[in-house]
GROMACS .gro file of C-alpha atoms in nm:
model
  369
    1TYR     CA    1   1.550  -4.499   0.877
    2LYS     CA    2   1.639  -4.845   0.916
    3ALA     CA    3   1.499  -4.957   1.295
    4LYS     CA    4   1.217  -4.806   1.152
    5ASN     CA    5   1.248  -4.947   0.832
    6PRO     CA    6   1.332  -5.337   0.831
    7ASN     CA    7   1.301  -5.407   0.552
    8VAL     CA    8   1.452  -5.175   0.311
    9SER     CA    9   1.842  -5.176   0.354
   10VAL     CA   10   2.021  -4.802   0.260
   11LYS     CA   11   2.368  -4.819   0.024
   12PHE     CA   12   2.558  -4.472  -0.033
   13ASP     CA   13   2.854  -4.473  -0.312
   14VAL     CA   14   3.032  -4.251  -0.274
   15ILE     CA   15   3.204  -4.024  -0.649
   16PRO     CA   16   3.398  -3.765  -0.685
   17PHE     CA   17   3.266  -3.474  -0.769
   18ALA     CA   18   3.473  -3.430  -1.087
   19ASP     CA   19   3.360  -3.809  -1.220
   20TYR     CA   20   2.943  -3.738  -1.093
   21LEU     CA   21   2.762  -3.555  -1.364
   22SER     CA   22   2.906  -3.758  -1.642
   23LYS     CA   23   2.863  -4.165  -1.442
   24LEU     CA   24   2.495  -4.040  -1.357
   25THR     CA   25   2.455  -3.889  -1.707
   26VAL     CA   26   2.630  -4.278  -1.818
   27GLN     CA   27   2.355  -4.496  -1.479
   28MET     CA   28   2.060  -4.300  -1.681
   29SER     CA   29   2.117  -4.366  -2.058
   30GLY     CA   30   2.168  -4.759  -1.883
   31ASN     CA   31   1.852  -4.679  -1.703
   32ASN     CA   32   1.997  -4.756  -1.371
   33PRO     CA   33   2.016  -4.407  -1.169
   34PRO     CA   34   2.041  -4.397  -0.774
   35ASP     CA   35   1.684  -4.436  -0.678
   36LEU     CA   36   1.811  -4.094  -0.475
   37GLY     CA   37   2.065  -3.881  -0.595
   38TRP     CA   38   2.266  -3.535  -0.466
   39VAL     CA   39   2.164  -3.288  -0.748
   40VAL     CA   40   2.380  -2.998  -0.782
   41GLU     CA   41   2.248  -2.648  -0.887
   42ASN     CA   42   2.468  -2.624  -1.214
   43SER     CA   43   2.280  -2.907  -1.316
   44ALA     CA   44   1.902  -2.915  -1.252
   45PRO     CA   45   1.807  -2.703  -1.440
   46ALA     CA   46   1.874  -2.958  -1.707
   47LEU     CA   47   1.752  -3.273  -1.542
   48ILE     CA   48   1.531  -3.112  -1.430
   49ASP     CA   49   1.320  -2.980  -1.778
   50ALA     CA   50   1.460  -3.343  -1.889
   51GLY     CA   51   1.162  -3.486  -1.628
   52VAL     CA   52   1.411  -3.716  -1.480
   53LEU     CA   53   1.312  -3.642  -1.114
   54VAL     CA   54   1.020  -3.662  -0.957
   55ASP     CA   55   0.797  -3.461  -0.791
   56LEU     CA   56   0.828  -3.455  -0.406
   57LYS     CA   57   0.565  -3.241  -0.283
   58PRO     CA   58   0.295  -3.519  -0.219
   59THR     CA   59   0.498  -3.745   0.007
   60LEU     CA   60   0.680  -3.425   0.197
   61ASP     CA   61   0.307  -3.325   0.209
   62LYS     CA   62   0.209  -3.633   0.386
   63THR     CA   63   0.473  -3.696   0.608
   64GLN     CA   64   0.420  -3.618   0.993
   65GLY     CA   65   0.560  -3.336   1.088
   66TYR     CA   66   0.765  -3.250   0.768
   67ASN     CA   67   0.653  -2.892   0.796
   68PHE     CA   68   0.787  -2.817   0.434
   69ALA     CA   69   0.668  -2.409   0.478
   70GLU     CA   70   0.976  -2.323   0.650
   71TYR     CA   71   1.159  -2.377   0.414
   72SER     CA   72   1.376  -2.046   0.314
   73GLN     CA   73   1.148  -1.966  -0.068
   74PRO     CA   74   1.451  -1.812  -0.192
   75ALA     CA   75   1.628  -2.121  -0.129
   76MET     CA   76   1.386  -2.334  -0.311
   77GLY     CA   77   1.353  -2.117  -0.592
   78LEU     CA   78   1.556  -2.373  -0.823
   79TRP     CA   79   1.386  -2.610  -0.725
   80GLN     CA   80   1.016  -2.578  -0.749
   81ARG     CA   81   0.824  -2.453  -0.965
   82GLY     CA   82   0.487  -2.407  -0.930
   83SER     CA   83   0.360  -2.679  -0.716
   84THR     CA   84   0.589  -2.922  -0.822
   85VAL     CA   85   0.901  -3.012  -0.580
   86TYR     CA   86   1.211  -3.159  -0.797
   87GLY     CA   87   1.445  -3.135  -0.485
   88ILE     CA   88   1.555  -3.044  -0.131
   89PRO     CA   89   1.852  -2.829  -0.074
   90PHE     CA   90   2.030  -2.970   0.188
   91SER     CA   91   2.362  -2.789   0.163
   92THR     CA   92   2.277  -2.397   0.134
   93SER     CA   93   2.591  -2.201   0.135
   94PRO     CA   94   2.667  -1.855   0.150
   95PHE     CA   95   2.932  -1.668  -0.067
   96PHE     CA   96   3.031  -1.408   0.245
   97ILE     CA   97   3.303  -1.063   0.284
   98VAL     CA   98   3.557  -1.225   0.505
   99TYR     CA   99   3.803  -1.001   0.591
  100ASN     CA  100   4.200  -0.860   0.764
  101LYS     CA  101   4.093  -0.589   1.053
  102ASP     CA  102   4.439  -0.597   1.075
  103LEU     CA  103   4.468  -0.473   0.764
  104PHE     CA  104   4.224  -0.206   0.819
  105ALA     CA  105   4.361  -0.120   1.113
  106LYS     CA  106   4.661  -0.051   0.917
  107ALA     CA  107   4.506   0.174   0.618
  108GLY     CA  108   4.286   0.350   0.887
  109THR     CA  109   3.919   0.320   0.632
  110ASP     CA  110   3.678   0.137   0.797
  111THR     CA  111   3.598  -0.215   0.880
  112PRO     CA  112   3.309  -0.304   0.684
  113ASP     CA  113   3.134  -0.395   1.005
  114LYS     CA  114   3.031   0.013   1.034
  115LEU     CA  115   3.035   0.080   0.691
  116LEU     CA  116   2.725  -0.202   0.781
  117ALA     CA  117   2.601   0.009   1.063
  118GLN     CA  118   2.628   0.300   0.952
  119GLY     CA  119   2.408   0.163   0.616
  120LYS     CA  120   2.709   0.206   0.395
  121TRP     CA  121   2.806  -0.127   0.311
  122THR     CA  122   2.869  -0.182  -0.091
  123TRP     CA  123   2.993  -0.222  -0.321
  124GLU     CA  124   3.172   0.114  -0.444
  125THR     CA  125   3.286   0.202  -0.056
  126LEU     CA  126   3.430  -0.228  -0.035
  127ALA     CA  127   3.610  -0.100  -0.426
  128GLN     CA  128   3.713   0.225  -0.205
  129ALA     CA  129   3.820   0.069   0.106
  130ALA     CA  130   3.999  -0.223  -0.091
  131LYS     CA  131   4.218   0.069  -0.252
  132ALA     CA  132   4.255   0.253   0.009
  133ILE     CA  133   4.471  -0.096   0.153
  134GLN     CA  134   4.630  -0.065  -0.111
  135ALA     CA  135   4.792   0.183  -0.076
  136THR     CA  136   4.935   0.064   0.233
  137GLY     CA  137   5.208  -0.106   0.003
  138GLY     CA  138   5.339  -0.375   0.034
  139GLY     CA  139   5.258  -0.613  -0.172
  140VAL     CA  140   4.901  -0.624  -0.014
  141TYR     CA  141   4.616  -0.630  -0.254
  142GLY     CA  142   4.232  -0.504  -0.115
  143PHE     CA  143   4.030  -0.789  -0.256
  144GLN     CA  144   4.019  -1.095  -0.329
  145PRO     CA  145   3.762  -1.288  -0.555
  146VAL     CA  146   3.658  -1.662  -0.428
  147ASP     CA  147   4.016  -1.851  -0.531
  148SER     CA  148   4.114  -1.545  -0.758
  149PHE     CA  149   4.077  -1.725  -1.051
  150PRO     CA  150   3.907  -1.711  -1.326
  151TYR     CA  151   3.634  -1.356  -1.318
  152ASN     CA  152   3.371  -1.628  -1.384
  153ALA     CA  153   2.973  -1.588  -1.354
  154ASN     CA  154   2.972  -1.669  -1.004
  155ILE     CA  155   3.229  -1.415  -0.920
  156ILE     CA  156   3.049  -1.122  -1.087
  157ALA     CA  157   2.677  -1.250  -1.049
  158PRO     CA  158   2.622  -1.113  -0.705
  159VAL     CA  159   2.856  -0.669  -0.773
  160ILE     CA  160   2.613  -0.798  -1.163
  161ARG     CA  161   2.230  -0.766  -0.964
  162ALA     CA  162   2.369  -0.562  -0.678
  163TYR     CA  163   2.329  -0.305  -0.942
  164GLY     CA  164   2.052  -0.406  -1.080
  165GLY     CA  165   2.167  -0.633  -1.354
  166ASP     CA  166   2.299  -1.003  -1.477
  167LEU     CA  167   2.390  -1.308  -1.624
  168TRP     CA  168   2.035  -1.387  -1.824
  169ASP     CA  169   1.637  -1.281  -1.719
  170ALA     CA  170   1.384  -1.526  -1.512
  171THR     CA  171   1.287  -1.720  -1.835
  172GLY     CA  172   1.687  -1.726  -1.925
  173THR     CA  173   1.583  -1.704  -2.238
  174LYS     CA  174   1.725  -1.287  -2.268
  175CYS     CA  175   2.121  -1.231  -2.260
  176MET     CA  176   2.144  -0.893  -1.897
  177LEU     CA  177   2.566  -0.876  -1.946
  178ASN     CA  178   2.491  -0.541  -2.208
  179ALA     CA  179   2.232  -0.400  -1.988
  180ASP     CA  180   2.304  -0.069  -1.852
  181SER     CA  181   2.336  -0.168  -1.449
  182SER     CA  182   2.551  -0.533  -1.561
  183VAL     CA  183   2.763  -0.245  -1.732
  184LYS     CA  184   2.809  -0.051  -1.453
  185ALA     CA  185   2.927  -0.322  -1.208
  186MET     CA  186   3.169  -0.521  -1.468
  187GLN     CA  187   3.330  -0.168  -1.455
  188LEU     CA  188   3.337  -0.192  -1.141
  189ILE     CA  189   3.564  -0.484  -1.177
  190HIS     CA  190   3.752  -0.432  -1.460
  191ASP     CA  191   3.849  -0.058  -1.263
  192MET     CA  192   3.965  -0.203  -0.912
  193LEU     CA  193   4.178  -0.485  -1.120
  194PHE     CA  194   4.342  -0.218  -1.334
  195LYS     CA  195   4.248   0.159  -1.270
  196ASP     CA  196   4.343   0.128  -0.850
  197LYS     CA  197   4.583  -0.230  -0.889
  198SER     CA  198   4.371  -0.309  -0.588
  199ALA     CA  199   4.189  -0.643  -0.691
  200THR     CA  200   4.427  -0.919  -0.704
  201PRO     CA  201   4.481  -0.984  -1.081
  202ILE     CA  202   4.458  -1.282  -1.276
  203GLY     CA  203   4.680  -1.569  -1.181
  204ASP     CA  204   4.872  -1.365  -0.954
  205LYS     CA  205   4.887  -1.628  -0.606
  206SER     CA  206   4.851  -1.360  -0.312
  207ASP     CA  207   4.578  -1.501  -0.102
  208PHE     CA  208   4.358  -1.358   0.200
  209TYR     CA  209   4.460  -1.666   0.379
  210ALA     CA  210   4.836  -1.579   0.432
  211GLY     CA  211   4.739  -1.168   0.517
  212GLN     CA  212   4.833  -1.099   0.198
  213VAL     CA  213   4.461  -0.921   0.044
  214GLY     CA  214   4.269  -0.734   0.255
  215MET     CA  215   3.885  -0.868   0.176
  216ALA     CA  216   3.776  -1.160   0.072
  217THR     CA  217   3.533  -1.339  -0.149
  218ALA     CA  218   3.437  -1.691   0.129
  219GLN     CA  219   3.194  -1.971   0.169
  220LEU     CA  220   3.170  -2.129   0.563
  221SER     CA  221   3.403  -2.448   0.423
  222ARG     CA  222   3.715  -2.214   0.382
  223LEU     CA  223   3.726  -2.002   0.721
  224ALA     CA  224   3.911  -2.354   0.813
  225LYS     CA  225   4.203  -2.206   0.607
  226LEU     CA  226   4.221  -1.949   0.923
  227ASP     CA  227   4.299  -2.143   1.176
  228LYS     CA  228   4.556  -1.984   1.254
  229ALA     CA  229   4.605  -1.689   1.102
  230PRO     CA  230   4.826  -1.461   1.216
  231PHE     CA  231   4.570  -1.162   1.216
  232LYS     CA  232   4.258  -1.067   1.304
  233TRP     CA  233   3.986  -1.105   1.119
  234ASP     CA  234   3.604  -1.119   1.067
  235VAL     CA  235   3.302  -1.207   0.813
  236ILE     CA  236   3.027  -0.921   0.676
  237PRO     CA  237   2.796  -1.000   0.439
  238LEU     CA  238   2.791  -0.966   0.050
  239PRO     CA  239   2.802  -0.542  -0.013
  240SER     CA  240   2.449  -0.360  -0.152
  241GLY     CA  241   2.440  -0.198  -0.439
  242PRO     CA  242   2.188   0.071  -0.637
  243ALA     CA  243   1.944  -0.244  -0.683
  244GLY     CA  244   1.985  -0.322  -0.259
  245ASP     CA  245   2.088  -0.586  -0.116
  246SER     CA  246   2.205  -0.866  -0.350
  247GLN     CA  247   2.282  -1.244  -0.117
  248MET     CA  248   2.427  -1.497  -0.304
  249VAL     CA  249   2.407  -1.939  -0.259
  250GLY     CA  250   2.579  -2.224  -0.331
  251GLN     CA  251   2.385  -2.551  -0.351
  252ALA     CA  252   2.319  -2.874  -0.307
  253ALA     CA  253   1.979  -3.073  -0.329
  254LEU     CA  254   1.859  -3.522  -0.310
  255GLY     CA  255   1.662  -3.537  -0.511
  256VAL     CA  256   1.499  -3.956  -0.698
  257PHE     CA  257   1.597  -4.047  -0.994
  258ARG     CA  258   1.242  -4.167  -1.177
  259SER     CA  259   1.368  -4.407  -1.385
  260GLY     CA  260   1.462  -4.547  -0.985
  261LYS     CA  261   1.329  -4.956  -0.906
  262ASN     CA  262   1.295  -4.798  -0.511
  263GLN     CA  263   1.130  -4.534  -0.654
  264ALA     CA  264   0.804  -4.542  -0.315
  265ALA     CA  265   1.115  -4.619  -0.083
  266ALA     CA  266   1.374  -4.285  -0.249
  267LEU     CA  267   1.081  -4.104  -0.188
  268ASP     CA  268   1.059  -4.194   0.163
  269PHE     CA  269   1.410  -4.177   0.247
  270ALA     CA  270   1.412  -3.781   0.106
  271ALA     CA  271   1.173  -3.710   0.330
  272PHE     CA  272   1.352  -3.921   0.654
  273MET     CA  273   1.629  -3.717   0.607
  274THR     CA  274   1.579  -3.360   0.573
  275ASN     CA  275   1.336  -3.353   0.806
  276ALA     CA  276   1.352  -3.130   1.082
  277GLU     CA  277   1.557  -3.327   1.371
  278ASN     CA  278   1.782  -3.479   1.005
  279THR     CA  279   1.910  -3.130   0.890
  280ALA     CA  280   2.004  -3.033   1.245
  281LYS     CA  281   2.176  -3.354   1.236
  282MET     CA  282   2.354  -3.237   0.907
  283SER     CA  283   2.379  -2.904   0.936
  284ILE     CA  284   2.760  -2.934   1.128
  285TYR     CA  285   2.861  -3.030   0.706
  286PHE     CA  286   2.616  -2.832   0.521
  287PRO     CA  287   2.458  -2.456   0.582
  288PRO     CA  288   2.016  -2.574   0.609
  289ALA     CA  289   1.766  -2.501   0.425
  290ARG     CA  290   1.519  -2.450   0.709
  291LYS     CA  291   1.479  -2.191   0.879
  292SER     CA  292   1.373  -2.413   1.202
  293VAL     CA  293   1.794  -2.517   1.220
  294PHE     CA  294   1.967  -2.234   1.057
  295GLU     CA  295   1.780  -2.007   1.317
  296ALA     CA  296   1.850  -2.181   1.602
  297PRO     CA  297   2.140  -2.217   1.911
  298ALA     CA  298   2.334  -2.507   1.784
  299PHE     CA  299   2.336  -2.434   1.437
  300LEU     CA  300   2.493  -2.108   1.510
  301THR     CA  301   2.770  -2.271   1.748
  302SER     CA  302   2.810  -2.525   1.479
  303ASN     CA  303   3.128  -2.444   1.382
  304PRO     CA  304   3.433  -2.304   1.571
  305MET     CA  305   3.557  -2.051   1.360
  306VAL     CA  306   3.330  -1.832   1.419
  307THR     CA  307   3.079  -1.662   1.636
  308ALA     CA  308   2.684  -1.698   1.657
  309GLU     CA  309   2.685  -1.390   1.581
  310GLN     CA  310   2.909  -1.375   1.300
  311MET     CA  311   2.664  -1.713   1.167
  312LYS     CA  312   2.380  -1.541   1.208
  313ALA     CA  313   2.483  -1.200   1.107
  314SER     CA  314   2.653  -1.313   0.784
  315VAL     CA  315   2.513  -1.691   0.776
  316ALA     CA  316   2.207  -1.746   0.816
  317VAL     CA  317   2.145  -1.331   0.655
  318GLY     CA  318   2.308  -1.536   0.317
  319ILE     CA  319   2.055  -1.876   0.304
  320ASP     CA  320   1.797  -1.656   0.410
  321LYS     CA  321   1.816  -1.339   0.176
  322GLY     CA  322   2.057  -1.515  -0.075
  323LYS     CA  323   1.958  -1.590  -0.451
  324ILE     CA  324   2.138  -1.880  -0.658
  325VAL     CA  325   2.429  -1.901  -0.844
  326PRO     CA  326   2.344  -1.849  -1.197
  327VAL     CA  327   2.278  -2.137  -1.305
  328HIS     CA  328   2.090  -2.259  -1.698
  329THR     CA  329   1.966  -2.526  -1.879
  330ASN     CA  330   2.256  -2.482  -2.092
  331PHE     CA  331   2.458  -2.350  -1.829
  332ALA     CA  332   2.759  -2.562  -1.918
  333LYS     CA  333   2.777  -2.447  -2.273
  334ILE     CA  334   2.754  -2.131  -2.184
  335GLU     CA  335   3.010  -2.151  -1.887
  336LEU     CA  336   3.252  -2.238  -2.158
  337ALA     CA  337   3.135  -1.969  -2.463
  338LEU     CA  338   3.148  -1.715  -2.241
  339LYS     CA  339   3.543  -1.747  -2.103
  340PRO     CA  340   3.660  -1.598  -2.410
  341VAL     CA  341   3.519  -1.335  -2.402
  342LEU     CA  342   3.544  -1.270  -2.044
  343ASP     CA  343   3.880  -1.372  -2.112
  344LYS     CA  344   3.963  -1.018  -2.339
  345THR     CA  345   3.689  -0.786  -2.079
  346TRP     CA  346   4.018  -0.864  -1.779
  347LEU     CA  347   4.266  -0.731  -2.022
  348PRO     CA  348   4.425  -0.342  -1.957
  349GLY     CA  349   4.219  -0.049  -2.179
  350ALA     CA  350   3.932  -0.323  -2.233
  351ASP     CA  351   3.600  -0.156  -2.321
  352VAL     CA  352   3.360  -0.323  -2.087
  353LYS     CA  353   3.046  -0.191  -2.268
  354ALA     CA  354   3.181  -0.341  -2.660
  355GLN     CA  355   3.274  -0.644  -2.436
  356MET     CA  356   3.006  -0.681  -2.260
  357ASP     CA  357   2.772  -0.686  -2.597
  358GLU     CA  358   2.988  -0.910  -2.744
  359ALA     CA  359   2.923  -1.199  -2.470
  360CYS     CA  360   2.556  -1.160  -2.555
  361LYS     CA  361   2.664  -1.249  -2.899
  362ALA     CA  362   2.899  -1.548  -2.780
  363ILE     CA  363   2.575  -1.649  -2.560
  364ALA     CA  364   2.181  -1.593  -2.787
  365PRO     CA  365   2.209  -1.909  -2.913
  366LEU     CA  366   2.244  -2.095  -2.605
  367LEU     CA  367   1.968  -1.865  -2.403
  368THR     CA  368   1.671  -1.996  -2.689
  369PRO     CA  369   1.391  -2.111  -2.592
   0.00000   0.00000   0.00000
C-alpha cells in the first residue's frame, strides 16, 4: 500500500483482546479513535447503533476489481443494513465438530462422516453417539462443548437454532429462549449432562485434545493442539436439527471510525486490505468470507492440520452457510443477566422450561427497543 500511496503512512497498534473494547471506548470518548480498527461481532451492534462507524460501500463500489458481491451473504448479515456496510469481515471462523475416531471404533458406533453421508448427522444422533462412547467406560465422555465451561450463549445457540429457536428474535426485542423449540434443544443438552452423563460436566477437566472425549466443538485455530495427538481424528460440520442445518461462525471485521482524523485514507486502506489478493494473503491466519478465496485451492491447503477436503467440507461450508454467533446491542448486559439463570439450569433435576421462562424475564428489560 505504501508503494502505491507514498504520501500515506500506516501505523498498527496491537492491543490485548481483554483491553481492546475499553481502550477503544476511551479513545472515542476523547474524540481520538483510530482511523481504522478491528470490530468484534459482540460489540458491532452497539457501535453501529451509536453511529460511530462510516459506510464503506461507496468506497468499495468505486474500487476497481473489488467485487463486493462475492462476499458470503450470511457472513455479511451483521455488518450490512440495507445498502450500508459498516464493516468488512476479515475473519469468519466457523464452529464445527472434531471427533476421536479411535473412541468411535471402541464404541462400535457410526462415525459422524458416515451419519452425514446417510443424511442422519443431527444433534440427536450426536447425543446417541456420545452416550455410546461414554458407556465404554474408562472415564471418557462423549461430547465437550467449546472450552467445556460455561454452557453459555455461544454453546447453546447452534443447538437451539437447529431446533428452530434462538436466544432472541431477528429484531432483538423478543426473547425466544422459552419457545417450545428452544426448550427442546436445551432439554437435549440437559439430558446429555445429567441423564446420559455423556457431556463433560461443568468444571470437569476432561479434554478432547488429551484423548478423554469423543467429540468437541472447535474452530480452526484450536486444531493446533492436535499436532501430536496419539489418536486418529477428523472434522465434520455442526449437526442439523428438526429445523434443518444450523452452522455458526465467529467474526471480526475492519471498520472505519467516523471521528477519525484521516477518514478518506482509512476508507481506501480498508478497501485495499480486504481486496481479493490481500484477503488471500491473510487467509493463512483468518478464515475469509470471500467465496473466491475460501473456495480456492490455496486456502483449502493453507492449514497443515487439515486436508483440503476437510477444509472444504467443514470450514468452507461453515463460512458459506454459517449464521453469526448471538449478538445484540446490549449483549454484555444480557450475558450477565443470563449467567445466574443458566447456572441454575445446569443442575440435576432442573425444570428446563421453568428456567427458560426465568431467563426471558431476566433479559426482557434489555430487549426492549
